[in-house]
Amino acid sequence: MTKMHLMWFSAFSPHAGFGMDGWAGPQTGRGYDWTQPELWQDMAVALERAKFDVIMLGDSLAVPGTYQGRMDAYLRYAEHAPFHDPSPLVAIMAAATRRIGLAATLSTTFYPPFLLARLMTTLDHLSRGRMAWNVVTSYKVEEALNFGYQELLDHDQRYDRADEYMALCEQLWSSWASDAVVMDTDTNTFADPDKVRPIDFQGDYYRSRGPLNATPSPQGRPVIIQAGTSERGQDFAATHAEAIIVARETPEEMKQFYDQFKTRVRKFGRAPEACKIFFLAKPIIADTDEEAQQRANALYAHAPVEAGLAALSTMIQTDLSAYDLDQPLPASLQQQAIQGIRSQLDRFYGSGQAPTLREIATRKVSLDSAPFVGGPERVADELARTMEAVGGDGFAIRQGMWPGYVNPFVEQVIPLLQQRGVVRTEYTGTMLRDHLQEF
Ligand SMILES: Cc1cc2nc3c(=O)[nH]c(=O)nc-3n(C[C@H](O)[C@H](O)[C@H](O)COP(=O)(O)O)c2cc1C
């Protein structure tokens, strides 16, 4: 039996799950206000009880306006906005838990490296070594406009700059030796000055004197997570990431990606197990298989297509309002989507398929990536069987942080996975890096 790691990936909160099944749906659960701490803390406690490796919070820094050149659809459907800043969210979740890992998304384009390095060090202290950083380079032009730029750097250049950003952060995180803090009252010495060094970093994009004005945290540096899957994005991940999130539709496609990516990690001089692959999975669970299928059908039938068009438009940075809903997107557009998240289209148009724009927009706001539909037994079986076929690592459960999603998975599916011996029943380590490297 192949064991699986588990991440709860809550993107584009508060409505994550999207559309009917998101902020407005029956699954969200009553009595919670997403703006308040209790929802986030209670869900973190529930996922820790289920021994998840990590909770990951996505983020973005703008209300988009790609679709129809207006913000209307994004605001109406809470699509890609609003977001709480993920840093205080992971801090309050850390305060309510002891073992589960917590990941915040922060942009290399908009966050100054020194501030980010110190923020992550502080959060790693406060969580006793459970922090991860989801490294994004940002892809929306509206994010650039919010920071006073007219446009973003080109796709590959964003990654080049991010490589330098990582090198700078790495030096800041190493600027204090692990034994630099002595706190010796006899000699009235807090830190040994010989063990704290300026870095005098001089790059093409960044300069920094250093050292960090924060002491080394339990993990030393946050766990690095990444989700870009272009060739350049995969090279970046193979160099830096300890976990990646990937959308693939079938076990065969997952297996193919798994083998190729692990080879790439080896090519960059790292052990393949140094970077874990999490495949996106969206479980739709009900008491019986029939009920779950009915729920999935209803979700698809009632999906607000316009919300899907708005989501895809911003993800591929192209206004899709001008395209025929009942035709596949032109191949030229599929190629152009490079500035945004092109893999959003690639996965729909892979293996010679040609779904219409209406179909992919509907899918986007209903079933989305790799749906696992059924009663708890069926969902547990399919997750276990898929992981066996792929050969390892885990799933990023792509759902909202709401009781209606978290509780059925935690209470009904996790015990079945534990009985099969494919997920952990106890944490063996205390820090996030320990969880990822446990198997
Ligand atoms: C599953 C998934 C989650 C992502 N989450 C975020 C996010 O929260 N914030 C963000 O700015 N970008 C996010 N992205 C975008 C990626 O970080 C990246 O910018 C994008 O995929 C383009 O890179 P690529 O061409 O290498 O795929 C996500 C992408 C994927 C596939």
Short mmCIF file of C-alpha atoms and ligand atoms in Angstrom, two decimals:
data_model
loop_
_atom_site.label_atom_id
_atom_site.label_comp_id
_atom_site.label_asym_id
_atom_site.label_seq_id
_atom_site.Cartn_x
_atom_site.Cartn_y
_atom_site.Cartn_z
CA MET A 1 0.00 0.00 0.00
CA THR A 2 1.40 3.40 -0.98
CA LYS A 3 1.08 5.97 1.78
CA MET A 4 -0.19 9.44 0.92
CA HIS A 5 0.56 12.88 2.29
CA LEU A 6 -2.37 15.26 2.66
CA MET A 7 -2.67 19.00 2.15
CA TRP A 8 -5.86 21.01 2.53
CA PHE A 9 -5.64 23.63 -0.20
CA SER A 10 -8.01 26.51 0.34
CA ALA A 11 -7.66 28.90 -2.54
CA PHE A 12 -9.46 32.08 -3.26
CA SER A 13 -11.27 32.06 0.07
CA PRO A 14 -13.89 32.76 1.41
CA HIS A 15 -15.79 31.08 -1.38
CA ALA A 16 -13.24 28.36 -2.18
CA GLY A 17 -15.16 25.53 -3.69
CA PHE A 18 -16.50 28.19 -6.00
CA GLY A 19 -19.94 29.30 -7.08
CA MET A 20 -22.97 27.48 -5.79
CA ASP A 21 -20.87 25.09 -3.80
CA GLY A 22 -18.81 27.88 -2.27
CA TRP A 23 -19.69 30.82 -0.10
CA ALA A 24 -23.41 30.60 -0.84
CA GLY A 25 -23.81 26.83 -0.84
CA PRO A 26 -25.30 24.46 1.70
CA GLN A 27 -21.85 23.00 2.42
CA THR A 28 -20.45 26.08 4.11
CA GLY A 29 -22.11 25.50 7.47
CA ARG A 30 -23.93 27.99 9.57
CA GLY A 31 -22.80 29.95 12.58
CA TYR A 32 -19.43 31.01 11.16
CA ASP A 33 -18.33 34.35 9.83
CA TRP A 34 -15.33 33.89 7.48
CA THR A 35 -13.93 37.27 8.54
CA GLN A 36 -13.55 36.04 12.15
CA PRO A 37 -10.87 33.78 13.69
CA GLU A 38 -13.13 30.94 14.89
CA LEU A 39 -13.77 29.45 11.45
CA TRP A 40 -10.07 29.26 10.58
CA GLN A 41 -9.03 27.97 13.99
CA ASP A 42 -11.77 25.34 14.27
CA MET A 43 -11.05 24.03 10.79
CA ALA A 44 -7.31 23.88 11.54
CA VAL A 45 -8.03 21.89 14.72
CA ALA A 46 -10.24 19.48 12.74
CA LEU A 47 -7.59 18.95 10.05
CA GLU A 48 -4.93 18.44 12.70
CA ARG A 49 -7.11 15.78 14.32
CA ALA A 50 -7.11 14.07 10.91
CA LYS A 51 -3.27 14.35 10.88
CA PHE A 52 -3.01 16.38 7.70
CA ASP A 53 0.53 17.42 6.77
CA VAL A 54 -0.35 21.01 5.99
CA ILE A 55 -3.04 23.60 5.29
CA MET A 56 -2.25 25.87 2.35
CA LEU A 57 -3.88 29.26 1.83
CA GLY A 58 -3.75 30.79 -1.66
CA ASP A 59 -3.64 34.54 -2.19
CA SER A 60 -3.82 37.29 -4.76
CA LEU A 61 -3.34 41.05 -4.51
CA ALA A 62 -6.09 42.53 -6.66
CA VAL A 63 -9.77 42.45 -7.58
CA PRO A 64 -9.43 41.29 -11.19
CA GLY A 65 -11.11 42.99 -14.13
CA THR A 66 -10.11 40.77 -17.05
CA TYR A 67 -13.55 39.43 -17.95
CA GLN A 68 -15.52 42.05 -19.92
CA GLY A 69 -12.86 44.56 -18.84
CA ARG A 70 -14.81 45.07 -15.61
CA MET A 71 -14.72 43.96 -11.97
CA ASP A 72 -18.46 43.19 -11.89
CA ALA A 73 -18.40 39.41 -12.25
CA TYR A 74 -15.51 39.05 -9.79
CA LEU A 75 -17.35 41.05 -7.14
CA ARG A 76 -20.74 39.46 -7.76
CA TYR A 77 -19.44 35.89 -7.47
CA ALA A 78 -16.59 36.58 -4.99
CA GLU A 79 -14.29 35.24 -7.68
CA HIS A 80 -10.57 35.63 -6.83
CA ALA A 81 -11.51 38.30 -4.27
CA PRO A 82 -11.77 39.15 -1.45
CA PHE A 83 -8.95 37.57 0.53
CA HIS A 84 -7.78 37.94 4.07
CA ASP A 85 -4.02 38.40 4.16
CA PRO A 86 -2.76 34.83 4.71
CA SER A 87 0.02 35.74 7.20
CA PRO A 88 -2.20 36.62 10.17
CA LEU A 89 -4.45 33.69 9.26
CA VAL A 90 -1.62 31.17 9.57
CA ALA A 91 -0.56 32.87 12.82
CA ILE A 92 -3.97 32.47 14.43
CA MET A 93 -4.24 28.89 13.15
CA ALA A 94 -0.81 28.17 14.65
CA ALA A 95 -2.02 29.48 18.00
CA ALA A 96 -4.89 26.96 18.02
CA THR A 97 -2.84 23.90 16.97
CA ARG A 98 0.43 22.05 17.78
CA ARG A 99 1.47 19.81 14.89
CA ILE A 100 -0.17 20.61 11.57
CA GLY A 101 1.88 22.55 9.00
CA LEU A 102 0.63 25.93 7.76
CA ALA A 103 1.44 27.52 4.41
CA ALA A 104 0.96 31.14 3.35
CA THR A 105 1.13 32.34 -0.25
CA LEU A 106 3.37 35.39 -0.73
CA SER A 107 4.49 36.99 -3.98
CA THR A 108 8.15 37.47 -4.91
CA THR A 109 7.08 40.30 -7.21
CA PHE A 110 5.43 42.44 -4.56
CA TYR A 111 6.91 41.47 -1.18
CA PRO A 112 10.36 42.90 -0.42
CA PRO A 113 12.71 39.94 0.27
CA PHE A 114 13.98 41.23 3.60
CA LEU A 115 10.44 41.67 4.96
CA LEU A 116 9.40 38.26 3.69
CA ALA A 117 12.45 36.51 5.19
CA ARG A 118 11.78 38.09 8.57
CA LEU A 119 8.02 37.46 8.42
CA MET A 120 8.58 33.77 7.67
CA THR A 121 11.18 33.48 10.43
CA THR A 122 8.79 35.06 12.92
CA LEU A 123 5.91 32.81 11.87
CA ASP A 124 8.17 29.75 12.07
CA HIS A 125 9.07 30.70 15.64
CA LEU A 126 5.45 31.33 16.62
CA SER A 127 4.33 28.01 15.12
CA ARG A 128 7.30 26.11 16.60
CA GLY A 129 8.57 25.08 13.17
CA ARG A 130 5.43 24.46 11.13
CA MET A 131 5.58 27.19 8.52
CA ALA A 132 5.67 26.95 4.73
CA TRP A 133 5.82 29.60 2.03
CA ASN A 134 3.94 29.05 -1.22
CA VAL A 135 6.18 30.95 -3.62
CA VAL A 136 4.26 32.75 -6.36
CA THR A 137 5.59 35.26 -8.87
CA SER A 138 2.06 36.71 -9.52
CA TYR A 139 0.47 36.77 -12.94
CA LYS A 140 -2.39 39.31 -12.91
CA VAL A 141 -1.88 42.73 -14.47
CA GLU A 142 -4.24 44.25 -11.87
CA GLU A 143 -1.76 43.23 -9.17
CA ALA A 144 0.95 45.20 -10.98
CA LEU A 145 -1.39 48.21 -11.24
CA ASN A 146 -2.07 48.10 -7.48
CA PHE A 147 1.63 48.54 -6.84
CA GLY A 148 2.16 51.34 -9.33
CA TYR A 149 3.49 49.27 -12.27
CA GLN A 150 1.88 49.19 -15.71
CA GLU A 151 2.74 45.56 -16.34
CA LEU A 152 4.49 42.52 -14.92
CA LEU A 153 7.82 41.18 -16.11
CA ASP A 154 7.51 38.45 -18.74
CA HIS A 155 6.75 34.93 -17.53
CA ASP A 156 10.30 33.52 -17.65
CA GLN A 157 11.89 36.70 -16.34
CA ARG A 158 9.57 36.56 -13.32
CA TYR A 159 11.10 33.18 -12.54
CA ASP A 160 14.65 34.48 -13.13
CA ARG A 161 14.04 37.24 -10.62
CA ALA A 162 12.44 34.75 -8.22
CA ASP A 163 15.59 32.58 -8.42
CA GLU A 164 17.62 35.57 -7.25
CA TYR A 165 14.99 36.32 -4.58
CA MET A 166 15.38 32.78 -3.23
CA ALA A 167 19.18 33.12 -3.16
CA LEU A 168 18.86 36.35 -1.16
CA CYS A 169 16.37 34.88 1.32
CA GLU A 170 18.58 31.81 1.72
CA GLN A 171 21.53 34.04 2.66
CA LEU A 172 19.39 36.03 5.11
CA TRP A 173 18.18 32.81 6.72
CA SER A 174 21.79 31.67 7.04
CA SER A 175 23.10 35.01 8.31
CA TRP A 176 22.87 33.85 11.91
CA ALA A 177 24.69 30.64 12.81
CA SER A 178 22.33 28.22 14.51
CA ASP A 179 24.26 28.62 17.77
CA ALA A 180 24.66 32.42 17.53
CA VAL A 181 22.25 33.15 20.38
CA VAL A 182 24.07 32.40 23.65
CA MET A 183 22.12 34.52 26.18
CA ASP A 184 25.02 34.30 28.61
CA THR A 185 24.28 36.50 31.63
CA ASP A 186 27.80 36.01 33.06
CA THR A 187 29.36 37.80 30.08
CA ASN A 188 26.28 39.92 29.39
CA THR A 189 26.16 38.53 25.86
CA PHE A 190 22.90 37.94 24.01
CA ALA A 191 24.38 36.87 20.66
CA ASP A 192 27.96 35.98 19.71
CA PRO A 193 28.94 38.75 17.24
CA ASP A 194 31.29 36.35 15.43
CA LYS A 195 28.32 34.18 14.47
CA VAL A 196 26.13 36.82 12.84
CA ARG A 197 27.28 38.07 9.43
CA PRO A 198 26.24 40.75 6.96
CA ILE A 199 25.51 39.23 3.58
CA ASP A 200 26.25 42.19 1.28
CA PHE A 201 24.09 40.68 -1.43
CA GLN A 202 24.51 42.27 -4.87
CA GLY A 203 22.31 40.78 -7.57
CA ASP A 204 20.78 41.91 -10.85
CA TYR A 205 17.48 42.75 -9.14
CA TYR A 206 18.18 43.00 -5.42
CA ARG A 207 20.75 44.28 -2.97
CA SER A 208 20.78 43.72 0.77
CA ARG A 209 23.29 44.28 3.52
CA GLY A 210 21.92 41.83 6.05
CA PRO A 211 22.03 40.11 8.44
CA LEU A 212 18.42 39.35 9.26
CA ASN A 213 17.34 41.09 12.47
CA ALA A 214 15.65 37.93 13.71
CA THR A 215 17.07 34.82 15.35
CA PRO A 216 17.14 31.43 13.57
CA SER A 217 13.73 29.75 13.69
CA PRO A 218 13.08 26.08 14.51
CA GLN A 219 13.11 24.97 10.86
CA GLY A 220 15.81 27.50 9.90
CA ARG A 221 13.82 28.48 6.83
CA PRO A 222 10.19 27.82 5.86
CA VAL A 223 9.27 24.77 3.81
CA ILE A 224 9.08 25.94 0.18
CA ILE A 225 5.93 25.12 -1.79
CA GLN A 226 5.33 25.99 -5.44
CA ALA A 227 2.56 25.49 -7.99
CA GLY A 228 3.85 26.56 -11.41
CA THR A 229 4.02 23.81 -14.00
CA SER A 230 5.46 25.43 -17.15
CA GLU A 231 8.92 24.14 -18.13
CA ARG A 232 10.49 27.16 -16.46
CA GLY A 233 8.20 26.76 -13.45
CA GLN A 234 9.17 23.11 -13.06
CA ASP A 235 12.87 23.99 -13.20
CA PHE A 236 12.27 26.57 -10.47
CA ALA A 237 10.41 23.99 -8.38
CA ALA A 238 13.03 21.29 -8.97
CA THR A 239 15.66 23.72 -7.68
CA HIS A 240 13.88 25.15 -4.62
CA ALA A 241 10.60 23.44 -3.72
CA GLU A 242 9.99 20.82 -1.06
CA ALA A 243 6.39 20.35 -2.16
CA ILE A 244 4.52 21.20 -5.36
CA ILE A 245 0.84 21.28 -6.22
CA VAL A 246 -0.18 19.96 -9.62
CA ALA A 247 -3.46 19.56 -11.51
CA ARG A 248 -3.75 16.33 -13.51
CA GLU A 249 -6.98 14.66 -14.53
CA THR A 250 -6.29 10.92 -14.59
CA PRO A 251 -4.04 8.48 -12.67
CA GLU A 252 -2.09 7.89 -15.91
CA GLU A 253 -1.42 11.61 -16.36
CA MET A 254 -0.46 11.89 -12.69
CA LYS A 255 1.96 8.98 -12.98
CA GLN A 256 3.55 10.41 -16.11
CA PHE A 257 4.03 13.79 -14.42
CA TYR A 258 5.35 12.12 -11.27
CA ASP A 259 8.05 10.17 -13.08
CA GLN A 260 9.13 13.11 -15.24
CA PHE A 261 9.24 15.60 -12.38
CA LYS A 262 11.20 13.29 -10.08
CA THR A 263 13.75 12.85 -12.89
CA ARG A 264 13.99 16.62 -13.14
CA VAL A 265 14.60 16.95 -9.38
CA ARG A 266 17.43 14.40 -9.70
CA LYS A 267 18.86 16.36 -12.65
CA PHE A 268 19.11 19.39 -10.37
CA GLY A 269 21.23 17.37 -7.93
CA ARG A 270 18.56 16.68 -5.34
CA ALA A 271 17.09 13.43 -4.05
CA PRO A 272 13.67 12.80 -5.68
CA GLU A 273 12.03 12.46 -2.27
CA ALA A 274 13.23 15.96 -1.33
CA CYS A 275 10.26 17.41 -3.22
CA LYS A 276 6.81 15.93 -2.63
CA ILE A 277 4.14 16.12 -5.32
CA PHE A 278 0.58 16.90 -4.27
CA PHE A 279 -2.08 16.26 -6.92
CA LEU A 280 -5.21 18.39 -6.73
CA ALA A 281 -8.30 16.42 -5.78
CA LYS A 282 -11.82 17.64 -5.24
CA PRO A 283 -13.90 15.16 -3.23
CA ILE A 284 -17.69 15.37 -3.42
CA ILE A 285 -18.96 13.24 -0.57
CA ALA A 286 -22.46 12.20 0.52
CA ASP A 287 -23.83 9.29 2.54
CA THR A 288 -24.28 7.13 -0.57
CA ASP A 289 -22.66 6.98 -4.01
CA GLU A 290 -26.00 7.89 -5.65
CA GLU A 291 -26.48 10.93 -3.47
CA ALA A 292 -22.92 12.10 -4.12
CA GLN A 293 -23.43 11.69 -7.87
CA GLN A 294 -26.67 13.65 -7.66
CA ARG A 295 -24.84 16.38 -5.77
CA ALA A 296 -22.10 16.47 -8.39
CA ASN A 297 -24.70 16.60 -11.18
CA ALA A 298 -26.56 19.44 -9.45
CA LEU A 299 -23.33 21.31 -8.89
CA TYR A 300 -22.54 21.07 -12.60
CA ALA A 301 -26.11 21.86 -13.71
CA HIS A 302 -26.40 24.97 -11.54
CA ALA A 303 -22.85 26.25 -11.93
CA PRO A 304 -22.77 29.96 -12.79
CA VAL A 305 -21.02 29.87 -16.17
CA GLU A 306 -20.20 33.56 -15.96
CA ALA A 307 -18.23 32.98 -12.74
CA GLY A 308 -16.28 30.26 -14.55
CA LEU A 309 -15.59 32.56 -17.48
CA ALA A 310 -14.39 35.27 -15.08
CA ALA A 311 -12.15 32.79 -13.23
CA LEU A 312 -10.61 31.40 -16.41
CA SER A 313 -10.22 34.88 -17.93
CA THR A 314 -8.07 36.06 -15.06
CA MET A 315 -6.19 32.78 -14.83
CA ILE A 316 -5.14 32.94 -18.48
CA GLN A 317 -5.08 36.78 -18.58
CA THR A 318 -7.41 36.95 -21.58
CA ASP A 319 -10.96 38.30 -21.75
CA LEU A 320 -13.05 35.29 -22.72
CA SER A 321 -16.29 37.29 -23.15
CA ALA A 322 -15.56 37.66 -26.87
CA TYR A 323 -15.38 33.90 -27.57
CA ASP A 324 -18.20 31.58 -28.66
CA LEU A 325 -19.45 29.65 -25.64
CA ASP A 326 -20.35 26.62 -27.70
CA GLN A 327 -17.03 26.16 -29.47
CA PRO A 328 -13.68 24.98 -28.14
CA LEU A 329 -11.22 27.82 -27.58
CA PRO A 330 -9.01 28.41 -30.63
CA ALA A 331 -5.65 26.66 -30.49
CA SER A 332 -3.85 29.99 -30.91
CA LEU A 333 -5.40 31.25 -27.66
CA GLN A 334 -4.43 28.06 -25.86
CA GLN A 335 -0.82 28.80 -26.80
CA GLN A 336 -0.96 32.51 -25.89
CA ALA A 337 -2.16 31.89 -22.34
CA ILE A 338 1.48 31.67 -21.31
CA GLN A 339 1.46 34.85 -19.16
CA GLY A 340 -1.13 33.41 -16.78
CA ILE A 341 -1.80 29.87 -15.63
CA ARG A 342 -1.74 28.11 -18.98
CA SER A 343 -1.98 24.70 -17.37
CA GLN A 344 -5.62 25.65 -16.62
CA LEU A 345 -6.32 25.19 -20.31
CA ASP A 346 -3.78 22.48 -21.06
CA ARG A 347 -5.45 20.05 -18.71
CA PHE A 348 -8.84 20.50 -20.40
CA TYR A 349 -7.41 20.26 -23.91
CA GLY A 350 -4.95 17.44 -23.22
CA SER A 351 -5.14 14.02 -24.94
CA GLY A 352 -6.85 15.38 -28.06
CA GLN A 353 -10.02 16.52 -26.25
CA ALA A 354 -11.93 19.56 -27.49
CA PRO A 355 -14.49 20.68 -24.88
CA THR A 356 -16.45 23.87 -25.54
CA LEU A 357 -15.79 27.07 -23.63
CA ARG A 358 -19.12 26.58 -21.81
CA GLU A 359 -18.01 23.12 -20.67
CA ILE A 360 -14.64 24.20 -19.30
CA ALA A 361 -16.10 27.31 -17.61
CA THR A 362 -18.82 25.20 -15.99
CA ARG A 363 -16.33 22.58 -14.89
CA LYS A 364 -14.08 25.27 -13.44
CA VAL A 365 -16.76 26.46 -10.99
CA SER A 366 -18.25 23.09 -10.17
CA LEU A 367 -16.24 19.87 -10.23
CA ASP A 368 -12.88 21.41 -11.14
CA SER A 369 -9.76 19.26 -10.86
CA ALA A 370 -9.87 15.48 -10.43
CA PRO A 371 -13.28 15.06 -8.79
CA PHE A 372 -13.63 12.07 -6.46
CA VAL A 373 -17.38 11.54 -6.23
CA GLY A 374 -19.08 9.04 -3.93
CA GLY A 375 -19.91 7.84 -0.48
CA PRO A 376 -16.99 7.76 2.00
CA GLU A 377 -16.00 4.17 1.02
CA ARG A 378 -15.81 4.94 -2.66
CA VAL A 379 -13.89 8.20 -2.19
CA ALA A 380 -11.39 6.48 0.16
CA ASP A 381 -11.01 3.56 -2.27
CA GLU A 382 -10.41 5.80 -5.26
CA LEU A 383 -7.92 8.01 -3.46
CA ALA A 384 -6.00 4.94 -2.28
CA ARG A 385 -6.14 3.27 -5.69
CA THR A 386 -4.99 6.43 -7.46
CA MET A 387 -2.04 6.90 -5.11
CA GLU A 388 -1.08 3.25 -5.60
CA ALA A 389 -1.11 3.75 -9.38
CA VAL A 390 0.94 6.96 -9.18
CA GLY A 391 3.51 5.49 -6.81
CA GLY A 392 3.64 8.10 -4.08
CA ASP A 393 3.46 11.53 -2.43
CA GLY A 394 -0.04 12.89 -1.94
CA PHE A 395 -3.18 14.89 -2.58
CA ALA A 396 -4.01 18.56 -2.18
CA ILE A 397 -7.66 18.49 -1.22
CA ARG A 398 -8.96 21.52 -2.98
CA GLN A 399 -11.88 22.73 -0.93
CA GLY A 400 -13.01 25.59 1.22
CA MET A 401 -12.21 25.90 4.92
CA TRP A 402 -15.84 25.32 5.83
CA PRO A 403 -17.37 22.64 8.10
CA GLY A 404 -19.49 21.32 5.21
CA TYR A 405 -16.31 20.31 3.37
CA VAL A 406 -13.85 19.65 6.18
CA ASN A 407 -16.08 17.56 8.46
CA PRO A 408 -17.26 14.84 6.04
CA PHE A 409 -13.69 14.28 4.83
CA VAL A 410 -12.19 14.30 8.31
CA GLU A 411 -14.91 12.29 10.02
CA GLN A 412 -15.87 9.80 7.32
CA VAL A 413 -13.05 9.41 4.78
CA ILE A 414 -9.95 9.76 6.97
CA PRO A 415 -10.85 6.83 9.30
CA LEU A 416 -11.24 4.58 6.24
CA LEU A 417 -7.88 5.70 4.84
CA GLN A 418 -6.32 5.09 8.26
CA GLN A 419 -7.81 1.58 8.42
CA ARG A 420 -6.20 0.87 5.05
CA GLY A 421 -2.88 2.11 6.45
CA VAL A 422 -2.44 4.70 3.67
CA VAL A 423 -2.42 7.85 5.84
CA ARG A 424 -0.79 8.49 9.20
CA THR A 425 -2.67 7.86 12.43
CA GLU A 426 -0.21 9.91 14.51
CA TYR A 427 2.37 12.57 13.78
CA THR A 428 5.86 11.21 14.40
CA GLY A 429 7.63 14.57 14.16
CA THR A 430 6.84 18.02 15.45
CA MET A 431 7.78 20.22 12.48
CA LEU A 432 6.32 20.46 8.99
CA ARG A 433 9.55 19.32 7.31
CA ASP A 434 9.41 16.19 9.51
CA HIS A 435 5.88 15.42 8.27
CA LEU A 436 6.87 15.77 4.63
CA GLN A 437 9.96 13.60 5.05
CA GLU A 438 8.28 10.96 7.26
CA PHE A 439 7.62 8.69 4.26
C1 LIG B 1 -2.87 24.79 -8.02
C2 LIG B 1 -2.35 26.15 -8.24
C3 LIG B 1 -2.45 27.10 -7.23
C4 LIG B 1 -1.98 28.39 -7.40
N1 LIG B 1 -2.15 29.30 -6.40
C5 LIG B 1 -1.77 30.58 -6.61
C6 LIG B 1 -2.02 31.59 -5.65
O1 LIG B 1 -2.58 31.36 -4.58
N2 LIG B 1 -1.62 32.85 -5.93
C7 LIG B 1 -1.00 33.19 -7.11
O2 LIG B 1 -0.65 34.35 -7.31
N3 LIG B 1 -0.74 32.23 -8.04
C8 LIG B 1 -1.13 30.97 -7.83
N4 LIG B 1 -0.90 30.03 -8.80
C9 LIG B 1 -0.16 30.43 -10.01
C10 LIG B 1 1.27 29.91 -10.02
O3 LIG B 1 1.98 30.34 -8.89
C11 LIG B 1 2.00 30.38 -11.28
O4 LIG B 1 2.13 31.78 -11.30
C12 LIG B 1 1.27 30.03 -12.52
O5 LIG B 1 0.88 28.68 -12.50
C13 LIG B 1 2.12 30.31 -13.76
O6 LIG B 1 3.30 29.59 -13.70
P1 LIG B 1 3.58 28.41 -14.71
O7 LIG B 1 3.46 29.01 -16.08
O8 LIG B 1 4.96 27.94 -14.36
O9 LIG B 1 2.52 27.37 -14.47
C14 LIG B 1 -1.37 28.74 -8.62
C15 LIG B 1 -1.25 27.79 -9.64
C16 LIG B 1 -1.74 26.52 -9.47
C17 LIG B 1 -1.59 25.53 -10.59
#
